[in-house]
């Protein structure tokens, strides 16, 4: 890895603190297994498949947190170039505009500049993954019945970060020498959400059509 790339992906560049798994827990072991598969150069399509005998919710939880951390990092590398002036609308080219709704402050879908949308999105996801009622960390505590629905919403919104970065800021990614890293992260994400059927195909159109 080049010095420039190390600087791009050092911990100081992270958009916000990473959520980690506690050593000794089932999810920590699953996270290690998932990382080992990736680091061994195994085919990404194979790496995302649910390991035999493992719980689907645990597998999804591990990946949602990991993708949040990694996509957070990718956006952190270009966020100084994503301003209200350069990106007055959160979009993925002329055909796709993403509006923010959280049922709290924004009860209706609201058009926002991309950096404001990103901040609200990352804050919203952080609240979800740190909520013990949604992502329980104690052994034996069950996931809520709507867990996969919540994860689908999180992943759908994280995908929009990829769309915006690829369509509006990929020139910066190339300048930073981070193209291969971002492409690998996107492929991993894409294979996971399609393997586990977590994002509607229509949502994926901006980067597949």
PDB file of C-alpha atoms in Angstrom:
ATOM      1  CA  UNK A   1       0.000   0.000   0.000  1.00  0.00           C
ATOM      2  CA  UNK A   2       1.406   3.419  -0.944  1.00  0.00           C
ATOM      3  CA  UNK A   3       2.089   6.069   1.700  1.00  0.00           C
ATOM      4  CA  UNK A   4      -0.615   8.241   0.113  1.00  0.00           C
ATOM      5  CA  UNK A   5      -3.149   5.434   0.399  1.00  0.00           C
ATOM      6  CA  UNK A   6      -2.156   4.756   4.017  1.00  0.00           C
ATOM      7  CA  UNK A   7      -2.846   8.414   4.752  1.00  0.00           C
ATOM      8  CA  UNK A   8      -6.232   8.150   3.057  1.00  0.00           C
ATOM      9  CA  UNK A   9      -7.249   5.189   5.187  1.00  0.00           C
ATOM     10  CA  UNK A  10      -5.647   6.066   8.502  1.00  0.00           C
ATOM     11  CA  UNK A  11      -7.860   6.208  11.559  1.00  0.00           C
ATOM     12  CA  UNK A  12      -7.848  10.024  11.674  1.00  0.00           C
ATOM     13  CA  UNK A  13      -9.761  10.129   8.420  1.00  0.00           C
ATOM     14  CA  UNK A  14     -12.701   8.146   9.752  1.00  0.00           C
ATOM     15  CA  UNK A  15     -15.866  10.189   9.539  1.00  0.00           C
ATOM     16  CA  UNK A  16     -16.847   9.116  13.074  1.00  0.00           C
ATOM     17  CA  UNK A  17     -15.893   6.438  15.673  1.00  0.00           C
ATOM     18  CA  UNK A  18     -16.035   2.824  14.540  1.00  0.00           C
ATOM     19  CA  UNK A  19     -18.396   0.368  16.157  1.00  0.00           C
ATOM     20  CA  UNK A  20     -16.425  -2.707  17.191  1.00  0.00           C
ATOM     21  CA  UNK A  21     -17.367  -6.228  18.267  1.00  0.00           C
ATOM     22  CA  UNK A  22     -16.408  -7.443  21.731  1.00  0.00           C
ATOM     23  CA  UNK A  23     -13.722 -10.185  21.743  1.00  0.00           C
ATOM     24  CA  UNK A  24     -15.034 -13.558  22.826  1.00  0.00           C
ATOM     25  CA  UNK A  25     -18.531 -13.010  21.450  1.00  0.00           C
ATOM     26  CA  UNK A  26     -20.093 -15.020  18.639  1.00  0.00           C
ATOM     27  CA  UNK A  27     -20.302 -11.920  16.495  1.00  0.00           C
ATOM     28  CA  UNK A  28     -16.610 -11.142  17.026  1.00  0.00           C
ATOM     29  CA  UNK A  29     -15.765 -14.665  15.821  1.00  0.00           C
ATOM     30  CA  UNK A  30     -18.048 -14.252  12.783  1.00  0.00           C
ATOM     31  CA  UNK A  31     -16.446 -10.881  12.041  1.00  0.00           C
ATOM     32  CA  UNK A  32     -12.974 -12.474  12.208  1.00  0.00           C
ATOM     33  CA  UNK A  33     -14.108 -15.284   9.910  1.00  0.00           C
ATOM     34  CA  UNK A  34     -15.585 -12.832   7.398  1.00  0.00           C
ATOM     35  CA  UNK A  35     -12.380 -10.748   7.449  1.00  0.00           C
ATOM     36  CA  UNK A  36     -10.181 -13.835   7.101  1.00  0.00           C
ATOM     37  CA  UNK A  37     -12.148 -14.911   4.014  1.00  0.00           C
ATOM     38  CA  UNK A  38     -11.665 -11.491   2.445  1.00  0.00           C
ATOM     39  CA  UNK A  39      -7.971 -11.302   3.322  1.00  0.00           C
ATOM     40  CA  UNK A  40      -7.304 -14.782   1.936  1.00  0.00           C
ATOM     41  CA  UNK A  41      -8.308 -13.581  -1.519  1.00  0.00           C
ATOM     42  CA  UNK A  42     -11.307 -15.891  -1.647  1.00  0.00           C
ATOM     43  CA  UNK A  43     -13.939 -15.127  -4.266  1.00  0.00           C
ATOM     44  CA  UNK A  44     -16.164 -12.328  -2.917  1.00  0.00           C
ATOM     45  CA  UNK A  45     -19.314 -14.146  -4.029  1.00  0.00           C
ATOM     46  CA  UNK A  46     -18.306 -17.105  -1.862  1.00  0.00           C
ATOM     47  CA  UNK A  47     -17.223 -14.890   1.052  1.00  0.00           C
ATOM     48  CA  UNK A  48     -20.704 -13.408   1.539  1.00  0.00           C
ATOM     49  CA  UNK A  49     -22.577 -16.721   1.760  1.00  0.00           C
ATOM     50  CA  UNK A  50     -24.043 -17.577   5.151  1.00  0.00           C
ATOM     51  CA  UNK A  51     -21.696 -20.087   6.822  1.00  0.00           C
ATOM     52  CA  UNK A  52     -23.281 -23.447   7.536  1.00  0.00           C
ATOM     53  CA  UNK A  53     -24.918 -23.588  10.959  1.00  0.00           C
ATOM     54  CA  UNK A  54     -24.723 -19.837  11.588  1.00  0.00           C
ATOM     55  CA  UNK A  55     -27.651 -17.555  12.366  1.00  0.00           C
ATOM     56  CA  UNK A  56     -28.722 -15.285   9.508  1.00  0.00           C
ATOM     57  CA  UNK A  57     -29.353 -12.311  11.801  1.00  0.00           C
ATOM     58  CA  UNK A  58     -25.878 -12.564  13.333  1.00  0.00           C
ATOM     59  CA  UNK A  59     -24.306 -12.736   9.859  1.00  0.00           C
ATOM     60  CA  UNK A  60     -26.284  -9.703   8.680  1.00  0.00           C
ATOM     61  CA  UNK A  61     -25.514  -7.735  11.863  1.00  0.00           C
ATOM     62  CA  UNK A  62     -21.774  -8.299  11.441  1.00  0.00           C
ATOM     63  CA  UNK A  63     -21.876  -7.097   7.842  1.00  0.00           C
ATOM     64  CA  UNK A  64     -24.109  -4.090   8.467  1.00  0.00           C
ATOM     65  CA  UNK A  65     -21.714  -2.781  11.119  1.00  0.00           C
ATOM     66  CA  UNK A  66     -18.682  -3.544   8.956  1.00  0.00           C
ATOM     67  CA  UNK A  67     -20.154  -1.831   5.888  1.00  0.00           C
ATOM     68  CA  UNK A  68     -21.144   1.176   8.002  1.00  0.00           C
ATOM     69  CA  UNK A  69     -17.549   1.497   9.218  1.00  0.00           C
ATOM     70  CA  UNK A  70     -16.044   1.070   5.755  1.00  0.00           C
ATOM     71  CA  UNK A  71     -18.466   3.295   3.816  1.00  0.00           C
ATOM     72  CA  UNK A  72     -18.147   5.889   6.551  1.00  0.00           C
ATOM     73  CA  UNK A  73     -14.392   5.799   5.929  1.00  0.00           C
ATOM     74  CA  UNK A  74     -14.799   6.106   2.152  1.00  0.00           C
ATOM     75  CA  UNK A  75     -17.042   9.142   2.506  1.00  0.00           C
ATOM     76  CA  UNK A  76     -14.600  10.600   5.037  1.00  0.00           C
ATOM     77  CA  UNK A  77     -11.894  10.610   2.356  1.00  0.00           C
ATOM     78  CA  UNK A  78     -13.880  12.828  -0.014  1.00  0.00           C
ATOM     79  CA  UNK A  79     -16.128  14.799   2.374  1.00  0.00           C
ATOM     80  CA  UNK A  80     -14.043  17.980   2.116  1.00  0.00           C
ATOM     81  CA  UNK A  81     -14.889  18.024  -1.613  1.00  0.00           C
ATOM     82  CA  UNK A  82     -18.584  17.332  -1.024  1.00  0.00           C
ATOM     83  CA  UNK A  83     -19.976  20.718  -0.014  1.00  0.00           C
ATOM     84  CA  UNK A  84     -23.293  22.531  -0.203  1.00  0.00           C
ATOM     85  CA  UNK A  85     -21.829  24.428  -3.167  1.00  0.00           C
ATOM     86  CA  UNK A  86     -20.585  21.393  -5.140  1.00  0.00           C
ATOM     87  CA  UNK A  87     -23.496  19.141  -4.171  1.00  0.00           C
ATOM     88  CA  UNK A  88     -26.572  21.257  -3.354  1.00  0.00           C
ATOM     89  CA  UNK A  89     -28.738  18.134  -3.765  1.00  0.00           C
ATOM     90  CA  UNK A  90     -28.106  14.572  -2.580  1.00  0.00           C
ATOM     91  CA  UNK A  91     -28.132  12.858  -5.942  1.00  0.00           C
ATOM     92  CA  UNK A  92     -26.670  10.186  -8.157  1.00  0.00           C
ATOM     93  CA  UNK A  93     -26.519  12.010 -11.456  1.00  0.00           C
ATOM     94  CA  UNK A  94     -29.476  13.776 -13.116  1.00  0.00           C
ATOM     95  CA  UNK A  95     -31.867  10.803 -12.857  1.00  0.00           C
ATOM     96  CA  UNK A  96     -31.659  10.042  -9.142  1.00  0.00           C
ATOM     97  CA  UNK A  97     -32.336  12.359  -6.223  1.00  0.00           C
ATOM     98  CA  UNK A  98     -32.435  11.108  -2.635  1.00  0.00           C
ATOM     99  CA  UNK A  99     -34.561  12.877  -0.050  1.00  0.00           C
ATOM    100  CA  UNK A 100     -34.171  12.543   3.704  1.00  0.00           C
ATOM    101  CA  UNK A 101     -36.887  11.305   6.058  1.00  0.00           C
ATOM    102  CA  UNK A 102     -36.399  10.125   9.633  1.00  0.00           C
ATOM    103  CA  UNK A 103     -39.908  10.529  11.130  1.00  0.00           C
ATOM    104  CA  UNK A 104     -38.441  12.838  13.772  1.00  0.00           C
ATOM    105  CA  UNK A 105     -37.336  16.226  12.482  1.00  0.00           C
ATOM    106  CA  UNK A 106     -37.964  15.300   8.844  1.00  0.00           C
ATOM    107  CA  UNK A 107     -41.395  13.700   8.762  1.00  0.00           C
ATOM    108  CA  UNK A 108     -41.705  14.052   4.965  1.00  0.00           C
ATOM    109  CA  UNK A 109     -39.053  13.280   2.323  1.00  0.00           C
ATOM    110  CA  UNK A 110     -36.956  16.467   2.200  1.00  0.00           C
ATOM    111  CA  UNK A 111     -34.433  17.616  -0.401  1.00  0.00           C
ATOM    112  CA  UNK A 112     -31.113  18.425   1.288  1.00  0.00           C
ATOM    113  CA  UNK A 113     -27.550  19.216   0.217  1.00  0.00           C
ATOM    114  CA  UNK A 114     -25.467  16.026   0.026  1.00  0.00           C
ATOM    115  CA  UNK A 115     -23.195  16.758   3.052  1.00  0.00           C
ATOM    116  CA  UNK A 116     -26.208  17.450   5.274  1.00  0.00           C
ATOM    117  CA  UNK A 117     -27.902  14.271   4.045  1.00  0.00           C
ATOM    118  CA  UNK A 118     -24.714  12.273   4.730  1.00  0.00           C
ATOM    119  CA  UNK A 119     -24.387  13.624   8.267  1.00  0.00           C
ATOM    120  CA  UNK A 120     -28.005  12.838   9.067  1.00  0.00           C
ATOM    121  CA  UNK A 121     -27.630   9.383   7.520  1.00  0.00           C
ATOM    122  CA  UNK A 122     -24.489   8.454   9.461  1.00  0.00           C
ATOM    123  CA  UNK A 123     -25.988   9.781  12.706  1.00  0.00           C
ATOM    124  CA  UNK A 124     -29.184   7.815  12.090  1.00  0.00           C
ATOM    125  CA  UNK A 125     -27.310   4.555  11.367  1.00  0.00           C
ATOM    126  CA  UNK A 126     -25.071   5.059  14.389  1.00  0.00           C
ATOM    127  CA  UNK A 127     -28.142   5.330  16.617  1.00  0.00           C
ATOM    128  CA  UNK A 128     -29.570   2.091  15.144  1.00  0.00           C
ATOM    129  CA  UNK A 129     -26.409  -0.017  15.495  1.00  0.00           C
ATOM    130  CA  UNK A 130     -25.727   1.217  19.028  1.00  0.00           C
ATOM    131  CA  UNK A 131     -29.286   0.477  20.133  1.00  0.00           C
ATOM    132  CA  UNK A 132     -29.198  -2.734  22.197  1.00  0.00           C
ATOM    133  CA  UNK A 133     -32.854  -3.383  21.396  1.00  0.00           C
ATOM    134  CA  UNK A 134     -31.991  -3.583  17.680  1.00  0.00           C
ATOM    135  CA  UNK A 135     -28.386  -4.860  17.685  1.00  0.00           C
ATOM    136  CA  UNK A 136     -28.141  -6.799  20.976  1.00  0.00           C
ATOM    137  CA  UNK A 137     -24.592  -7.558  22.075  1.00  0.00           C
ATOM    138  CA  UNK A 138     -25.395  -9.847  25.015  1.00  0.00           C
ATOM    139  CA  UNK A 139     -25.374 -13.590  24.352  1.00  0.00           C
ATOM    140  CA  UNK A 140     -28.882 -15.049  24.320  1.00  0.00           C
ATOM    141  CA  UNK A 141     -30.671 -11.749  23.741  1.00  0.00           C
ATOM    142  CA  UNK A 142     -32.808 -12.166  20.598  1.00  0.00           C
ATOM    143  CA  UNK A 143     -32.940  -9.797  17.675  1.00  0.00           C
ATOM    144  CA  UNK A 144     -36.213  -7.891  17.220  1.00  0.00           C
ATOM    145  CA  UNK A 145     -38.745  -9.362  14.802  1.00  0.00           C
ATOM    146  CA  UNK A 146     -38.262  -6.436  12.412  1.00  0.00           C
ATOM    147  CA  UNK A 147     -34.442  -6.693  12.477  1.00  0.00           C
ATOM    148  CA  UNK A 148     -34.016  -7.564   8.801  1.00  0.00           C
ATOM    149  CA  UNK A 149     -36.404  -4.775   7.765  1.00  0.00           C
ATOM    150  CA  UNK A 150     -34.286  -2.271   9.712  1.00  0.00           C
ATOM    151  CA  UNK A 151     -31.115  -3.648   8.124  1.00  0.00           C
ATOM    152  CA  UNK A 152     -32.643  -3.396   4.657  1.00  0.00           C
ATOM    153  CA  UNK A 153     -33.314   0.297   5.256  1.00  0.00           C
ATOM    154  CA  UNK A 154     -29.769   0.874   6.575  1.00  0.00           C
ATOM    155  CA  UNK A 155     -28.157  -0.925   3.624  1.00  0.00           C
ATOM    156  CA  UNK A 156     -30.411   0.779   1.086  1.00  0.00           C
ATOM    157  CA  UNK A 157     -29.337   4.160   2.437  1.00  0.00           C
ATOM    158  CA  UNK A 158     -25.654   3.167   2.601  1.00  0.00           C
ATOM    159  CA  UNK A 159     -25.884   2.183  -1.059  1.00  0.00           C
ATOM    160  CA  UNK A 160     -26.799   5.793  -1.835  1.00  0.00           C
ATOM    161  CA  UNK A 161     -23.413   6.862  -0.466  1.00  0.00           C
ATOM    162  CA  UNK A 162     -21.751   4.620  -3.070  1.00  0.00           C
ATOM    163  CA  UNK A 163     -23.981   6.101  -5.789  1.00  0.00           C
ATOM    164  CA  UNK A 164     -23.060   9.668  -4.840  1.00  0.00           C
ATOM    165  CA  UNK A 165     -19.335   8.936  -4.465  1.00  0.00           C
ATOM    166  CA  UNK A 166     -19.108   7.003  -7.743  1.00  0.00           C
ATOM    167  CA  UNK A 167     -21.066   9.504  -9.838  1.00  0.00           C
ATOM    168  CA  UNK A 168     -19.964  12.819  -8.312  1.00  0.00           C
ATOM    169  CA  UNK A 169     -16.601  12.273  -6.594  1.00  0.00           C
ATOM    170  CA  UNK A 170     -14.841   9.348  -8.231  1.00  0.00           C
ATOM    171  CA  UNK A 171     -12.228  11.685  -9.714  1.00  0.00           C
ATOM    172  CA  UNK A 172     -11.079  12.419  -6.126  1.00  0.00           C
ATOM    173  CA  UNK A 173     -11.018   8.723  -5.305  1.00  0.00           C
ATOM    174  CA  UNK A 174      -8.715   8.145  -8.306  1.00  0.00           C
ATOM    175  CA  UNK A 175      -6.441  11.083  -7.368  1.00  0.00           C
ATOM    176  CA  UNK A 176      -6.077   9.576  -3.871  1.00  0.00           C
ATOM    177  CA  UNK A 177      -5.161   6.188  -5.308  1.00  0.00           C
ATOM    178  CA  UNK A 178      -8.123   4.601  -3.546  1.00  0.00           C
ATOM    179  CA  UNK A 179      -9.954   3.322  -6.628  1.00  0.00           C
ATOM    180  CA  UNK A 180      -9.159  -0.386  -6.074  1.00  0.00           C
ATOM    181  CA  UNK A 181     -10.134  -0.202  -2.398  1.00  0.00           C
ATOM    182  CA  UNK A 182     -13.470   1.494  -3.112  1.00  0.00           C
ATOM    183  CA  UNK A 183     -14.250  -0.895  -5.981  1.00  0.00           C
ATOM    184  CA  UNK A 184     -13.544  -3.942  -3.788  1.00  0.00           C
ATOM    185  CA  UNK A 185     -15.689  -2.556  -0.979  1.00  0.00           C
ATOM    186  CA  UNK A 186     -18.530  -1.891  -3.429  1.00  0.00           C
ATOM    187  CA  UNK A 187     -18.313  -5.392  -4.949  1.00  0.00           C
ATOM    188  CA  UNK A 188     -18.331  -6.935  -1.474  1.00  0.00           C
ATOM    189  CA  UNK A 189     -21.385  -4.834  -0.546  1.00  0.00           C
ATOM    190  CA  UNK A 190     -23.184  -5.619  -3.814  1.00  0.00           C
ATOM    191  CA  UNK A 191     -22.597  -9.373  -3.571  1.00  0.00           C
ATOM    192  CA  UNK A 192     -23.718  -9.406   0.059  1.00  0.00           C
ATOM    193  CA  UNK A 193     -26.985  -7.501  -0.410  1.00  0.00           C
ATOM    194  CA  UNK A 194     -27.908  -9.506  -3.513  1.00  0.00           C
ATOM    195  CA  UNK A 195     -26.940 -12.875  -1.944  1.00  0.00           C
ATOM    196  CA  UNK A 196     -29.002 -12.097   1.172  1.00  0.00           C
ATOM    197  CA  UNK A 197     -31.761 -10.324  -0.795  1.00  0.00           C
ATOM    198  CA  UNK A 198     -31.517  -7.144   1.290  1.00  0.00           C
ATOM    199  CA  UNK A 199     -31.920  -4.411  -1.342  1.00  0.00           C
ATOM    200  CA  UNK A 200     -34.599  -4.137  -3.976  1.00  0.00           C
ATOM    201  CA  UNK A 201     -33.121  -4.486  -7.477  1.00  0.00           C
ATOM    202  CA  UNK A 202     -34.710  -1.185  -8.484  1.00  0.00           C
ATOM    203  CA  UNK A 203     -32.656   0.612  -5.814  1.00  0.00           C
ATOM    204  CA  UNK A 204     -29.478  -0.817  -7.326  1.00  0.00           C
ATOM    205  CA  UNK A 205     -30.202   0.569 -10.807  1.00  0.00           C
ATOM    206  CA  UNK A 206     -28.056   3.758 -10.541  1.00  0.00           C
ATOM    207  CA  UNK A 207     -24.880   1.631 -10.538  1.00  0.00           C
ATOM    208  CA  UNK A 208     -26.079  -1.404 -12.499  1.00  0.00           C
ATOM    209  CA  UNK A 209     -28.249   0.065 -15.232  1.00  0.00           C
TER     210      UNK A 209
END
